[in-house]
mmCIF file of C-alpha atoms and ligand atoms in Angstrom:
data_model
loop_
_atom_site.group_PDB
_atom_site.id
_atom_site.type_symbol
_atom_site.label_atom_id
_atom_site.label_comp_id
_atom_site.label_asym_id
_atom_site.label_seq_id
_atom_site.Cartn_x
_atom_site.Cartn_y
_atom_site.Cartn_z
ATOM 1 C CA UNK A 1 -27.561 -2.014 -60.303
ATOM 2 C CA UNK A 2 -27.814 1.398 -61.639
ATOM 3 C CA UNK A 3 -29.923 3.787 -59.018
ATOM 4 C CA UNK A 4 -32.044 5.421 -61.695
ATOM 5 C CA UNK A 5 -32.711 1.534 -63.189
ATOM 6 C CA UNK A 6 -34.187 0.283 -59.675
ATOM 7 C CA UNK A 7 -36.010 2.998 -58.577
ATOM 8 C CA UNK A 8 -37.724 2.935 -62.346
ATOM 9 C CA UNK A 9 -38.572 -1.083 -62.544
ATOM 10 C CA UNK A 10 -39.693 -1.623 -59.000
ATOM 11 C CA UNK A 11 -42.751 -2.623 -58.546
ATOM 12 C CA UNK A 12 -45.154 -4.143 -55.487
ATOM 13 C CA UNK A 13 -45.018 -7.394 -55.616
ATOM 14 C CA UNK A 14 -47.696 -9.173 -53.516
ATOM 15 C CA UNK A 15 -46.746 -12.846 -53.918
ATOM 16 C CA UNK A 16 -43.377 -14.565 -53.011
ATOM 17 C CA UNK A 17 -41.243 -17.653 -53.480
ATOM 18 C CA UNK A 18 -41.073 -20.031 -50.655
ATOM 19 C CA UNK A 19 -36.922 -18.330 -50.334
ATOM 20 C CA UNK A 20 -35.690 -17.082 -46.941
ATOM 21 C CA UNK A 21 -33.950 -13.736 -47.262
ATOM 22 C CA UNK A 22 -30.217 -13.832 -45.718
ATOM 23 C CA UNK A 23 -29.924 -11.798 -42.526
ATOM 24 C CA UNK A 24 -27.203 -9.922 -44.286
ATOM 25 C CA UNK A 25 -29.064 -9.274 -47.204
ATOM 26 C CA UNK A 26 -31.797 -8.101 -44.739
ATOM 27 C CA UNK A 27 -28.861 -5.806 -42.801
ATOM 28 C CA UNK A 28 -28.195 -3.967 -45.996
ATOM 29 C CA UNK A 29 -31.798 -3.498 -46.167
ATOM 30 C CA UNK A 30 -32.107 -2.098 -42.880
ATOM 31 C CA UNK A 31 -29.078 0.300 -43.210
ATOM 32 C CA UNK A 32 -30.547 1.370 -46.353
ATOM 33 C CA UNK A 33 -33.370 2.493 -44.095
ATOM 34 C CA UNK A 34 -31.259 4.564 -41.395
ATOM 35 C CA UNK A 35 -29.486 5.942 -44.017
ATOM 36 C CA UNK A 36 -32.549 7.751 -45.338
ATOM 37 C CA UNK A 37 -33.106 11.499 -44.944
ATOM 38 C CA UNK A 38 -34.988 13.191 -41.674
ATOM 39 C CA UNK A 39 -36.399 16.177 -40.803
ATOM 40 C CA UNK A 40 -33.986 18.097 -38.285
ATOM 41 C CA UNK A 41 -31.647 14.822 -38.777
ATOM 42 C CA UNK A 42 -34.116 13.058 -36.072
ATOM 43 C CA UNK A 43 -33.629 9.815 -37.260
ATOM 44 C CA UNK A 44 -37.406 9.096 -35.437
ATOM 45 C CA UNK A 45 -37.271 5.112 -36.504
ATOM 46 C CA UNK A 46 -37.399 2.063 -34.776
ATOM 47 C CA UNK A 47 -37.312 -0.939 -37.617
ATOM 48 C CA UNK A 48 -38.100 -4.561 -36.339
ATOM 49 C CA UNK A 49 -37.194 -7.180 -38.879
ATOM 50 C CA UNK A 50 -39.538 -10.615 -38.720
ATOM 51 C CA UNK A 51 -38.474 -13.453 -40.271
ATOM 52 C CA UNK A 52 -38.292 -16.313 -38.332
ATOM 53 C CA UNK A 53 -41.512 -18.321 -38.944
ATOM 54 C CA UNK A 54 -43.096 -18.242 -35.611
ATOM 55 C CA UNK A 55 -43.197 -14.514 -35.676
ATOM 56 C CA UNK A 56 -44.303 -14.264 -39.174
ATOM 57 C CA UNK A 57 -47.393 -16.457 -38.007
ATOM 58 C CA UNK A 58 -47.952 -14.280 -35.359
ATOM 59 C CA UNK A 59 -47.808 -11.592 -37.708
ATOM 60 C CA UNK A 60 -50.091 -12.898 -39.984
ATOM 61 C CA UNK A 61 -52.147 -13.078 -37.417
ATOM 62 C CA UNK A 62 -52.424 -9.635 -36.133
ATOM 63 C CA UNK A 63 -53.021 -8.851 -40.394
ATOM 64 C CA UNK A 64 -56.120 -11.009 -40.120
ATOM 65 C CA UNK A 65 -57.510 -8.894 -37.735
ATOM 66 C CA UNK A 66 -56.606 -5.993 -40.126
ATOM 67 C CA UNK A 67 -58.371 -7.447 -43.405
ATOM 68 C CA UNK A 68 -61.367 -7.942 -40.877
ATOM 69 C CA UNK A 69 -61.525 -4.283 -40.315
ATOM 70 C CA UNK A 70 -60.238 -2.984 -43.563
ATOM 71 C CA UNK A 71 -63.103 -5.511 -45.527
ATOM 72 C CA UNK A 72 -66.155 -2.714 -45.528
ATOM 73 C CA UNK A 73 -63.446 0.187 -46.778
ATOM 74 C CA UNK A 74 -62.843 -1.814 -49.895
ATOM 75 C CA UNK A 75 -66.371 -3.164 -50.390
ATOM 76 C CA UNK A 76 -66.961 0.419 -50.377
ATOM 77 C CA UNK A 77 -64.625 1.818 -52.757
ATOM 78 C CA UNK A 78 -63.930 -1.080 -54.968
ATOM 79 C CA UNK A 79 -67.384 -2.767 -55.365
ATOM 80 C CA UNK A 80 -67.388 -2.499 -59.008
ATOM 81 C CA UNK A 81 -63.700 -4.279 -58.558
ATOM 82 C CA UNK A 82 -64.313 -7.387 -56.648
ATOM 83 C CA UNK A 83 -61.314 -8.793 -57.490
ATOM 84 C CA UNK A 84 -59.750 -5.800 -55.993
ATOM 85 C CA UNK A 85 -61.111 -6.808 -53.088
ATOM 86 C CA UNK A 86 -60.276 -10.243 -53.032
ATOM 87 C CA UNK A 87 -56.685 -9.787 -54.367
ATOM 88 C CA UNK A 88 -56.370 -7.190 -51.300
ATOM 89 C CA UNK A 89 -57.816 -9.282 -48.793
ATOM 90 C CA UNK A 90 -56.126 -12.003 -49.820
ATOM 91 C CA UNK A 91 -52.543 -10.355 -49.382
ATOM 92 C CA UNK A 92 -53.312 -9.354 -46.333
ATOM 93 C CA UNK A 93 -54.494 -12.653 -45.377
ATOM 94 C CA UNK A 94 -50.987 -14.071 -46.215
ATOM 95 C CA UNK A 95 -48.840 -11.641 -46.993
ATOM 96 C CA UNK A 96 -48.315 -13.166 -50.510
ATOM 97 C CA UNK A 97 -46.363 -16.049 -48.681
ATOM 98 C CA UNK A 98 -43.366 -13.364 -47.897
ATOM 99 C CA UNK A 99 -40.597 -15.337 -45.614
ATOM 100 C CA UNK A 100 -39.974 -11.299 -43.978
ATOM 101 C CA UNK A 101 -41.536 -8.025 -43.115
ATOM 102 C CA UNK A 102 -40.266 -4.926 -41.845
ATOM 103 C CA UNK A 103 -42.244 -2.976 -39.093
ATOM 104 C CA UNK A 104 -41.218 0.520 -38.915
ATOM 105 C CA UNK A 105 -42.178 2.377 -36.334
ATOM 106 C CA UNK A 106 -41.607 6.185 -35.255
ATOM 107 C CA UNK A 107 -41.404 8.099 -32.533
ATOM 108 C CA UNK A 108 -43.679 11.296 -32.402
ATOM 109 C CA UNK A 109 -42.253 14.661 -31.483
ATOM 110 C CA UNK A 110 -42.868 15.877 -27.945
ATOM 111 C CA UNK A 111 -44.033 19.356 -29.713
ATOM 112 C CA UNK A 112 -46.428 17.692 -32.106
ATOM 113 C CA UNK A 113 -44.796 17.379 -35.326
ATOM 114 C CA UNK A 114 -46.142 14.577 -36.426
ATOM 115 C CA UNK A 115 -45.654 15.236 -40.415
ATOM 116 C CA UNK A 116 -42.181 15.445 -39.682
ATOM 117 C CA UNK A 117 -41.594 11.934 -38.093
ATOM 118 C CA UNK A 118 -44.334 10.641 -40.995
ATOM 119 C CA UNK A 119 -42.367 11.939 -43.446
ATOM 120 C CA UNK A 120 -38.688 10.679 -42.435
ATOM 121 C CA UNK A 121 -40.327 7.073 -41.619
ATOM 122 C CA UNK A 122 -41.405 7.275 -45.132
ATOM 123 C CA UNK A 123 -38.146 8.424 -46.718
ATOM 124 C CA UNK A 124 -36.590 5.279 -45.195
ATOM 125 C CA UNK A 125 -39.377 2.796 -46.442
ATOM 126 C CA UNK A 126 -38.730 3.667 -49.556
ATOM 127 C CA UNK A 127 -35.145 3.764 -49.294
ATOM 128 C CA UNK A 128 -35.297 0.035 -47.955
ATOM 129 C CA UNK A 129 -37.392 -0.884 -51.150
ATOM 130 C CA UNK A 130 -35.417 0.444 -53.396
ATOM 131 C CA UNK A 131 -32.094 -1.169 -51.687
ATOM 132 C CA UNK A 132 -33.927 -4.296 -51.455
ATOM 133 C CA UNK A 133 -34.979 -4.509 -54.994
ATOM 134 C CA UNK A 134 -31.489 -3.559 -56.026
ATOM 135 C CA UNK A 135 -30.937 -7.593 -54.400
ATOM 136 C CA UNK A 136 -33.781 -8.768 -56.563
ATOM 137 C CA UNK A 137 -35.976 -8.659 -53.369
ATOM 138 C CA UNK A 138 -39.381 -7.496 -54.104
ATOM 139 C CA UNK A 139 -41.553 -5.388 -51.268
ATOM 140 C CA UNK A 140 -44.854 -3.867 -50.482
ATOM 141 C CA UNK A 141 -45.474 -1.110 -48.076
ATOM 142 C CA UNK A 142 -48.661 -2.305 -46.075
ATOM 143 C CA UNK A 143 -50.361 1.047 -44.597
ATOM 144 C CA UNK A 144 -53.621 -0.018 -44.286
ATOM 145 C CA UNK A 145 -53.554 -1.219 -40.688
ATOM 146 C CA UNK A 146 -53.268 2.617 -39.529
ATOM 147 C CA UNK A 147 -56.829 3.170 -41.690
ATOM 148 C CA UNK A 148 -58.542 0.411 -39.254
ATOM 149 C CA UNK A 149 -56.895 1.399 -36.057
ATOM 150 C CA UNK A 150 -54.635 -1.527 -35.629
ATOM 151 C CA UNK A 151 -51.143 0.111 -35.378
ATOM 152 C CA UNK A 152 -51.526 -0.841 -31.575
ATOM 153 C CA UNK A 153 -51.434 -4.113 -32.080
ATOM 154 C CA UNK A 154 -48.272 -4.264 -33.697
ATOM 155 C CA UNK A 155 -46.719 -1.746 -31.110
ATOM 156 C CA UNK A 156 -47.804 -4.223 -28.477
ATOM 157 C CA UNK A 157 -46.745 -7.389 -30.362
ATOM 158 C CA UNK A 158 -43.240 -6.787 -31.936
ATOM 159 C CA UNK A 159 -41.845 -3.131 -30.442
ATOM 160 C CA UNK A 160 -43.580 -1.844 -26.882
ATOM 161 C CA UNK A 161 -42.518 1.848 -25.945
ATOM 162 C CA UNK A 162 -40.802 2.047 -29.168
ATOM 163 C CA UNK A 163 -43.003 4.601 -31.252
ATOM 164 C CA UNK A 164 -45.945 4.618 -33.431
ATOM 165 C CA UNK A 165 -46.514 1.769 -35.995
ATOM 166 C CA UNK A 166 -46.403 3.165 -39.356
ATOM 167 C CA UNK A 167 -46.047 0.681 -41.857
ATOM 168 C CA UNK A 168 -45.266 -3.316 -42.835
ATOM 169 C CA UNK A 169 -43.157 -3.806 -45.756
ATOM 170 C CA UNK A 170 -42.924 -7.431 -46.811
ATOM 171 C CA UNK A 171 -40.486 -8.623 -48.288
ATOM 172 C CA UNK A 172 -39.115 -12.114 -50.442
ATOM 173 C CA UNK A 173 -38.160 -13.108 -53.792
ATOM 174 C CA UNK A 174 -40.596 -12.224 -56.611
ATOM 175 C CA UNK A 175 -43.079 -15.360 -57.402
ATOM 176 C CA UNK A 176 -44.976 -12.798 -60.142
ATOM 177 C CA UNK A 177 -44.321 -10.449 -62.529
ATOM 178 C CA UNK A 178 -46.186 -7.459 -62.261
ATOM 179 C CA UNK A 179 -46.618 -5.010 -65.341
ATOM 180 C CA UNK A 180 -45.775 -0.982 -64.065
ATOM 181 C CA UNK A 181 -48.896 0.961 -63.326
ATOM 182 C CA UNK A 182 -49.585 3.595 -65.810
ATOM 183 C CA UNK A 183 -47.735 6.542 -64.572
ATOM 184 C CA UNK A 184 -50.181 9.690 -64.731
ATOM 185 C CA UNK A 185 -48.345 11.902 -67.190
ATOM 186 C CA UNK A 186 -48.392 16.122 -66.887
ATOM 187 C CA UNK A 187 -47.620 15.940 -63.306
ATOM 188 C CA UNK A 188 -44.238 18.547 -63.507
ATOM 189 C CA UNK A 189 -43.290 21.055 -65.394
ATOM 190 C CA UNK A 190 -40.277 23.700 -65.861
ATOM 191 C CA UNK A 191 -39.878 26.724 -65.036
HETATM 192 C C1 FMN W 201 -48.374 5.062 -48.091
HETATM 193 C C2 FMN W 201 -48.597 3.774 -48.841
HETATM 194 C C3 FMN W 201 -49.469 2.831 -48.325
HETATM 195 C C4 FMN W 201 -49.691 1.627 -49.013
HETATM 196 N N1 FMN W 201 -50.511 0.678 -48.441
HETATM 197 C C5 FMN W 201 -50.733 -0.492 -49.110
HETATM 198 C C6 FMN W 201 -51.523 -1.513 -48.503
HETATM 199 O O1 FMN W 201 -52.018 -1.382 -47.381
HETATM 200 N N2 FMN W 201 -51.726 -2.662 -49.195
HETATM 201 C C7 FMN W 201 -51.168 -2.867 -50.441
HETATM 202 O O2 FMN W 201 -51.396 -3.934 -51.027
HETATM 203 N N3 FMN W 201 -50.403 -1.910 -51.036
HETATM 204 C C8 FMN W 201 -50.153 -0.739 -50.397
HETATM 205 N N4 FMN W 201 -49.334 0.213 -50.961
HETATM 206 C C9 FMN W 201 -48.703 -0.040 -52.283
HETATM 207 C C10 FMN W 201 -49.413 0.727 -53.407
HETATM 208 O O3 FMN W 201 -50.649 0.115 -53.675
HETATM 209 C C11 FMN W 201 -48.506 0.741 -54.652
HETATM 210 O O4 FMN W 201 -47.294 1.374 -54.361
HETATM 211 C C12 FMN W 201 -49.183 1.476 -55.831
HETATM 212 O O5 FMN W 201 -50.310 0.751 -56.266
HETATM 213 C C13 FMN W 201 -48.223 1.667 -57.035
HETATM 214 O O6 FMN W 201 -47.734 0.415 -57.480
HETATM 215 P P1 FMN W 201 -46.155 0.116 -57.550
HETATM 216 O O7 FMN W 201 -45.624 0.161 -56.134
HETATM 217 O O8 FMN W 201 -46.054 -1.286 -58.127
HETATM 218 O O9 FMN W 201 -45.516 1.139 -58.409
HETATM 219 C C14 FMN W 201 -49.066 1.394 -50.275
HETATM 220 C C15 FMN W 201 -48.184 2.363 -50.786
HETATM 221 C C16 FMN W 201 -47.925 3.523 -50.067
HETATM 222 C C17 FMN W 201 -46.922 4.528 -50.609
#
């Protein structure tokens, strides 16, 4: 697919079909992700793909204990939304029914520079969502366990000694078809 065209028409997608992704489909995926830019080329990620369906239960399980926490953040900031808050809980719950997830994980610099390994872990999430959508593989990046405290329980659970958890992407074939999000216009300029 045309770069420009994927990068424009993906979306989150929060539900998925009931469709194992192919390891090699998820390989491409994951090179897409080390292939991403770092600060001072440090390459600071550890990526730990789930998929068979024991792990993904224990996965889902550890995401439970996230919604638990994460519950009074949205009450607070979407209580005139509750289906916000029910649609978010909900995909947290389940993970939309997504057969995969990628953990990424990052080691932090011995002087400190945490921004830098944020940033570079970043770079290759979105890297891996772009690659997977260009396979028709829909993703969302799942931050909210480092707003509750829980990144320890994935370190524990899926990578020990291997960095700082910094995100979940899930991954599957699409099972919805979600319109773009207005994109906030007058945000650049030229000079
Ligand atoms: C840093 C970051 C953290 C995110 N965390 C979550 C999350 O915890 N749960 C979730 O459902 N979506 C999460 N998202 C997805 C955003 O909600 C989504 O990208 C945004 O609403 C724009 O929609 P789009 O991806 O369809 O363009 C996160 C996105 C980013 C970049």
């Amino acid at each position: 697919m045309d770069a420009l065209k994927v990068l424009l028409e993906r979306r989150s997608i929060r539900k998925y079909r009931n469709v194992p992704v192919p390891d090699g489909v998820l390989e491409e995926i994951l090179t897409a992700g080390l292939y991403a830019p770092s600060g001072l080329n440090l390459q600071p990620w550890y990526l730990v793909a789930v998929r068979s369906p024991e792990k993904m239960l224990q996965l889902r399980a550890i995401m439970s204990v996230v919604a638990m926490r994460f519950n009074p953040l949205l009450q607070e900031r979407f209580h005139d939304h509750p289906e916000v808050i029910t649609e978010t809980n909900n995909f947290l719950v389940t993970l939309g029914g997504a057969p995969a997830c990628i953990l990424v994980f990052a080691h932090k610099r011995d002087d400190g520079d945490r921004d830098n390994v944020i940033e570079s872990a970043s770079a290759a999430i979105q890297n891996m969502q772009l690659a997977a959508w260009n396979r028709g593989i829909g993703s969302c990046w799942i931050g909210a366990p480092n707003h509750v405290d829980c990144g320890g329980l994935f370190e524990a659970a899926f990578a020990p000694g291997r960095g700082e958890f910094i995100a979940a992407l899930t991954l599957g074939y699409p099972d919805e078809d979600p319109k773009a999000h207005k994109r906030k216009g007058g945000r650049y300029t030229f000079a």
